[in-house]
Amino acid sequence: MARRLQLVVLPCLLLSAMAAAAAAMPAGDVQSSYIVHVAPAHAPRSKSRLRLVADAYPSFLRASLPTRMLRPEPRVLYSYAHAATGFAARLTRRQAERLASLPSVLAVVPDGARRLQTTRTPHFLGLMQASGLVSASRGAVSVVIGVIDSGVYPEGRASFAALPDTAPPPTFRGGCVSTPTFNGTELCNSKLVGAKFFHKGHEAAVGLALDEAEKSPLDTTGHGTHTASTAAGSAVEGASFSGYAEGKAACWPDTGCMESDVLAAFDEAVADGVRVISVSIAFGAGGWAPRLYEDAVAVASYNAVVRRGIVVSAAAGNEGPGDFTAQNVAPWLLTVGASTIDRQFVANVVLGSSGLTVAGASLYAGAPLGDGTLPLVDGGACEYGSFDAGKVAGKIVVCGPSDYASHTWKGEVVRRAGGAGAVLAGSARYRLHVLPQHHTLPATSVSMYAYRTILSYINSQQALAAATIQFLGTVSGQERTPPSPRVAAFSGRGPNIRAPGILKPDVVAPGESVLASWPNMRASTTTGLELHLDDDDENSLPHLATAWPQFNVMYGTSMACPHASGDAPGGSALMTTAYNLDSAGDVIRDATTGRASTPFARGAGHMDPNRALDPGLVYNALEADYVAFLTCELGYTAKQVALFTKDGGSAAADCSSSSTAATDANYPAFSVLLDGDKVTQRRRVTNVGRLSTTTYSVIVGSPPGVRVTVNPPSLHFMRGLTTKRYEVTFEPMQGAQVTDKYSFGSIVWTDGKHNVTSPIAIIWPPSSDADGEAAAAAI
Ligand SMILES: *[C@@H]1O[C@H](CO)[C@@H](O)[C@H](O)[C@H]1NC(C)=O
Ligand SMILES: *[C@@H]1O[C@H](CO)[C@@H](O)[C@H](O)[C@H]1NC(C)=O
């Protein structure tokens, strides 16, 4: 029987202008938004209905604050009862401080903005063979996936067509709202089983009410439709759900989701009974992952994962390729990085009579350049207004390194100055990884290195320099593209800045050129072009102004995240069955360098949902593991731990006892800070291939400079769901000269039928290098 995937979309609305409310904070009576976590023992009681709790928090506030502090009156935005205990409210700073001092309140956190982890590049791709997670999912029961994103645009989208003869599972209690712009009766069906929106935190932060048309689950950005159809869209005949993308998180500096709205969406998703939650959001450019107790997604997902057994997959963020850039780093999250696939958008630069070809990539779909070459000139940074009249007219202009977010605009600058084509150098940060962009003239993006080659050609030829751009379109297949997958340059990387003992990301999945559903809308509201182009320019973008495609290419770890959401074997199975070799049989490469990636980039490897259905052994974590992790490994206070545990942390960990000394959350990977003698970690594995007795033996791939001992070296399982323990000791080898910051290895348990693989990452003590300082500064 085919597994049926159903979908409920819980959007948080995009923040288009971050309020400056907090900036001006003169008198003590300016209100801003806070999330107040209440000790469960003191929370207003409610047996079943949310509504009762919601009504109760204003009286909780009246009872908690002295009368003189009740002006201006606090305004409750949301109450939380499932993914967290407490409420979001408009409070003055004095009111917030007072609440924070009460024993009944665990924490008062200013409401913050998060970002969708993607940038987008609209382009009609054509339809491709169905493949990937959705078609691979088999099984019995329906799975409702909650996608917390920007909404959904289901109308006329085959990905959201009703499933014949099905109904949501009886445990699903959600539903669809109707608004003037979203007829829930019509748009929701047996596939899209719910749609809701959460806007109060957004409105409060912006200080403006949304108008009625905007108050809707309708997706007007494309992001949510894209992620939702990737996670759970029906396998459209002839359409592909596998794909990949690149993240330039810096290109959406002023949009985001308020954490109070995200928390409300989580709360309802849990109450509604979804089985999987996909969150493609993280802190934005330059942001380190927040401390877990200040991270609404970490807090909310803890309750979803630990109490309800919901699988939560989250984007690793688009801040790569530097160290410590992974986001959503809590051990209970499945953190998904982005990989590339064997599909490229090739647009090479051919230099003059030499015929030297320089690799480039572009999504340009307009009329190509002619067969002959055109004069090639160095346009410097291609700033607006920087070209002398006539200097670039009719020529191909080479623009210096810049963030990919600005490539479309720089091409447009060249077009306006009369240029015939443009070659845009990628950012130094992404090195070899070139990300194709949409263009308004024949243009292509090249790496920094290719840019240098082109510049030296121009210098040698001067006025004789000439070139053309060859648009080869979509090139796919292993023979014609470099080995795949690769880890995308933008994908967030370890070590884990908040918990060095937990390897993040967990896995990588397609994050580039992901093909999925896309709403109908004007291109200029979706592409980033609105940042730069005025309405007049629409006439110059004929291929953007035409009927909007139903499918689109997007880039970002957001696009990778929903790939990991369609089934629920849990993070352990996805990690231990992930593969680490590319199509050429080499270790998966890093697109940034072209060399082998490390587990800090690819996690346990590229996920393989089919193999994850039969993992052999799984690493399960209990709440006690997480409590020990939060208390002993992270050193959180009882109040901070209680934010997660909801029951007030009754199961407080004793960090001195040897049973909790291994504070590794029974993680299916090993990340070890080896700054002393030796480190011992303990793990439990449960046999889920339960048909027969079986014996697993261990194969250790020791990292350079480290002696790894596993004890016992073999595990015998009886029939049934049995659990065994083992212990791993990591010991630095005497006299070994390790010059790298990190070394890597693996532990594989095998019974001949299953390989249960865990990566090992060793973090050597930081010398006084910049990374160590950066990490120290962030912590
Ligand atoms: C919503 O759709 C249903 C079913 O097509 C229709 O009966 C109803 O009138 C619509 N409601 C509105 C407000 O348009
Ligand atoms: C397990 O790994 C070994 C060594 O890499 C390989 O030869 C073998 O085919 C793998 N077995 C399975 C079932 O994947």
PDB file of C-alpha atoms in Angstrom, residues 466-562:
ATOM      1  CA  ALA A 466      36.890  39.322 -27.341  1.00  0.00           C
ATOM      2  CA  ALA A 467      34.587  36.581 -26.138  1.00  0.00           C
ATOM      3  CA  THR A 468      31.183  35.025 -26.341  1.00  0.00           C
ATOM      4  CA  ILE A 469      28.969  33.206 -23.869  1.00  0.00           C
ATOM      5  CA  GLN A 470      27.777  29.726 -24.826  1.00  0.00           C
ATOM      6  CA  PHE A 471      24.439  28.929 -23.194  1.00  0.00           C
ATOM      7  CA  LEU A 472      24.220  25.153 -23.009  1.00  0.00           C
ATOM      8  CA  GLY A 473      21.090  25.128 -20.857  1.00  0.00           C
ATOM      9  CA  THR A 474      20.344  22.369 -18.391  1.00  0.00           C
ATOM     10  CA  VAL A 475      23.029  19.739 -18.385  1.00  0.00           C
ATOM     11  CA  SER A 476      22.366  16.631 -16.356  1.00  0.00           C
ATOM     12  CA  GLY A 477      23.565  13.111 -15.991  1.00  0.00           C
ATOM     13  CA  GLN A 478      26.742  11.711 -14.593  1.00  0.00           C
ATOM     14  CA  GLU A 479      28.696  11.694 -17.840  1.00  0.00           C
ATOM     15  CA  ARG A 480      28.248  15.374 -18.469  1.00  0.00           C
ATOM     16  CA  THR A 481      28.528  16.926 -15.019  1.00  0.00           C
ATOM     17  CA  PRO A 482      31.181  16.689 -12.311  1.00  0.00           C
ATOM     18  CA  PRO A 483      30.749  13.881  -9.777  1.00  0.00           C
ATOM     19  CA  SER A 484      27.779  14.456  -7.524  1.00  0.00           C
ATOM     20  CA  PRO A 485      26.541  15.069  -4.932  1.00  0.00           C
ATOM     21  CA  ARG A 486      28.752  17.787  -3.511  1.00  0.00           C
ATOM     22  CA  VAL A 487      28.244  19.826  -0.375  1.00  0.00           C
ATOM     23  CA  ALA A 488      27.035  23.298  -1.378  1.00  0.00           C
ATOM     24  CA  ALA A 489      29.318  26.159  -0.399  1.00  0.00           C
ATOM     25  CA  PHE A 490      26.577  27.993   1.444  1.00  0.00           C
ATOM     26  CA  SER A 491      25.516  25.034   3.569  1.00  0.00           C
ATOM     27  CA  GLY A 492      26.066  25.646   7.300  1.00  0.00           C
ATOM     28  CA  ARG A 493      28.998  23.679   8.781  1.00  0.00           C
ATOM     29  CA  GLY A 494      30.249  22.376  12.092  1.00  0.00           C
ATOM     30  CA  PRO A 495      31.770  22.288  14.587  1.00  0.00           C
ATOM     31  CA  ASN A 496      28.637  22.877  16.632  1.00  0.00           C
ATOM     32  CA  ILE A 497      29.097  26.283  18.217  1.00  0.00           C
ATOM     33  CA  ARG A 498      26.745  25.538  21.110  1.00  0.00           C
ATOM     34  CA  ALA A 499      27.458  21.883  21.773  1.00  0.00           C
ATOM     35  CA  PRO A 500      30.797  20.709  20.354  1.00  0.00           C
ATOM     36  CA  GLY A 501      29.929  17.123  21.324  1.00  0.00           C
ATOM     37  CA  ILE A 502      26.980  16.990  18.919  1.00  0.00           C
ATOM     38  CA  LEU A 503      27.980  16.715  15.262  1.00  0.00           C
ATOM     39  CA  LYS A 504      25.990  19.088  13.022  1.00  0.00           C
ATOM     40  CA  PRO A 505      24.677  19.084  10.366  1.00  0.00           C
ATOM     41  CA  ASP A 506      23.252  15.568  10.628  1.00  0.00           C
ATOM     42  CA  VAL A 507      22.924  14.840   6.924  1.00  0.00           C
ATOM     43  CA  VAL A 508      22.921  16.615   3.611  1.00  0.00           C
ATOM     44  CA  ALA A 509      20.108  16.472   1.068  1.00  0.00           C
ATOM     45  CA  PRO A 510      19.401  18.120  -2.256  1.00  0.00           C
ATOM     46  CA  GLY A 511      19.576  21.854  -1.720  1.00  0.00           C
ATOM     47  CA  GLU A 512      20.372  23.230  -5.143  1.00  0.00           C
ATOM     48  CA  SER A 513      18.171  23.499  -8.182  1.00  0.00           C
ATOM     49  CA  VAL A 514      15.271  21.998  -6.297  1.00  0.00           C
ATOM     50  CA  LEU A 515      12.243  21.758  -8.497  1.00  0.00           C
ATOM     51  CA  ALA A 516       8.967  22.159  -6.688  1.00  0.00           C
ATOM     52  CA  SER A 517       5.653  23.952  -6.870  1.00  0.00           C
ATOM     53  CA  TRP A 518       5.534  27.706  -7.076  1.00  0.00           C
ATOM     54  CA  PRO A 519       2.659  30.122  -6.722  1.00  0.00           C
ATOM     55  CA  ASN A 520       1.265  32.331  -9.442  1.00  0.00           C
ATOM     56  CA  MET A 521       2.524  35.813  -8.940  1.00  0.00           C
ATOM     57  CA  ARG A 522       4.482  38.605 -10.401  1.00  0.00           C
ATOM     58  CA  ALA A 523       8.099  37.766 -10.667  1.00  0.00           C
ATOM     59  CA  SER A 524       9.272  41.009  -9.220  1.00  0.00           C
ATOM     60  CA  THR A 525       7.767  40.205  -5.863  1.00  0.00           C
ATOM     61  CA  THR A 526       9.622  36.949  -5.635  1.00  0.00           C
ATOM     62  CA  THR A 527      13.041  37.290  -7.032  1.00  0.00           C
ATOM     63  CA  GLY A 528      14.878  39.935  -5.173  1.00  0.00           C
ATOM     64  CA  LEU A 529      14.577  42.109  -8.247  1.00  0.00           C
ATOM     65  CA  GLU A 530      12.198  44.283  -6.321  1.00  0.00           C
ATOM     66  CA  LEU A 531      15.149  45.325  -4.252  1.00  0.00           C
ATOM     67  CA  HIS A 532      16.600  47.031  -7.259  1.00  0.00           C
ATOM     68  CA  LEU A 533      14.218  47.381 -10.173  1.00  0.00           C
ATOM     69  CA  ASP A 534      11.257  49.692 -10.451  1.00  0.00           C
ATOM     70  CA  ASP A 535       7.976  48.785 -12.040  1.00  0.00           C
ATOM     71  CA  ASP A 536       8.985  50.335 -15.360  1.00  0.00           C
ATOM     72  CA  ASP A 537      11.540  47.639 -15.724  1.00  0.00           C
ATOM     73  CA  GLU A 538       8.993  44.934 -15.967  1.00  0.00           C
ATOM     74  CA  ASN A 539       8.720  45.761 -19.628  1.00  0.00           C
ATOM     75  CA  SER A 540      12.347  44.905 -19.968  1.00  0.00           C
ATOM     76  CA  LEU A 541      11.819  41.525 -18.379  1.00  0.00           C
ATOM     77  CA  PRO A 542       9.500  39.868 -20.870  1.00  0.00           C
ATOM     78  CA  HIS A 543      10.343  36.355 -19.806  1.00  0.00           C
ATOM     79  CA  LEU A 544       9.603  37.217 -16.211  1.00  0.00           C
ATOM     80  CA  ALA A 545       6.346  38.962 -16.973  1.00  0.00           C
ATOM     81  CA  THR A 546       4.856  36.068 -18.861  1.00  0.00           C
ATOM     82  CA  ALA A 547       2.679  33.445 -17.274  1.00  0.00           C
ATOM     83  CA  TRP A 548       4.292  32.366 -14.087  1.00  0.00           C
ATOM     84  CA  PRO A 549       5.628  28.837 -14.137  1.00  0.00           C
ATOM     85  CA  GLN A 550       4.190  26.265 -11.840  1.00  0.00           C
ATOM     86  CA  PHE A 551       7.599  24.923 -11.013  1.00  0.00           C
ATOM     87  CA  ASN A 552      10.671  26.782 -10.112  1.00  0.00           C
ATOM     88  CA  VAL A 553      14.254  26.409  -9.057  1.00  0.00           C
ATOM     89  CA  MET A 554      15.294  27.523  -5.634  1.00  0.00           C
ATOM     90  CA  TYR A 555      18.462  27.373  -3.663  1.00  0.00           C
ATOM     91  CA  GLY A 556      19.098  26.990   0.020  1.00  0.00           C
ATOM     92  CA  THR A 557      19.170  24.617   2.917  1.00  0.00           C
ATOM     93  CA  SER A 558      15.425  25.261   3.114  1.00  0.00           C
ATOM     94  CA  MET A 559      15.187  23.267  -0.043  1.00  0.00           C
ATOM     95  CA  ALA A 560      17.240  20.489   1.509  1.00  0.00           C
ATOM     96  CA  CYS A 561      15.234  20.385   4.697  1.00  0.00           C
ATOM     97  CA  PRO A 562      11.849  19.217   3.380  1.00  0.00           C
TER      98      PRO A 562
END
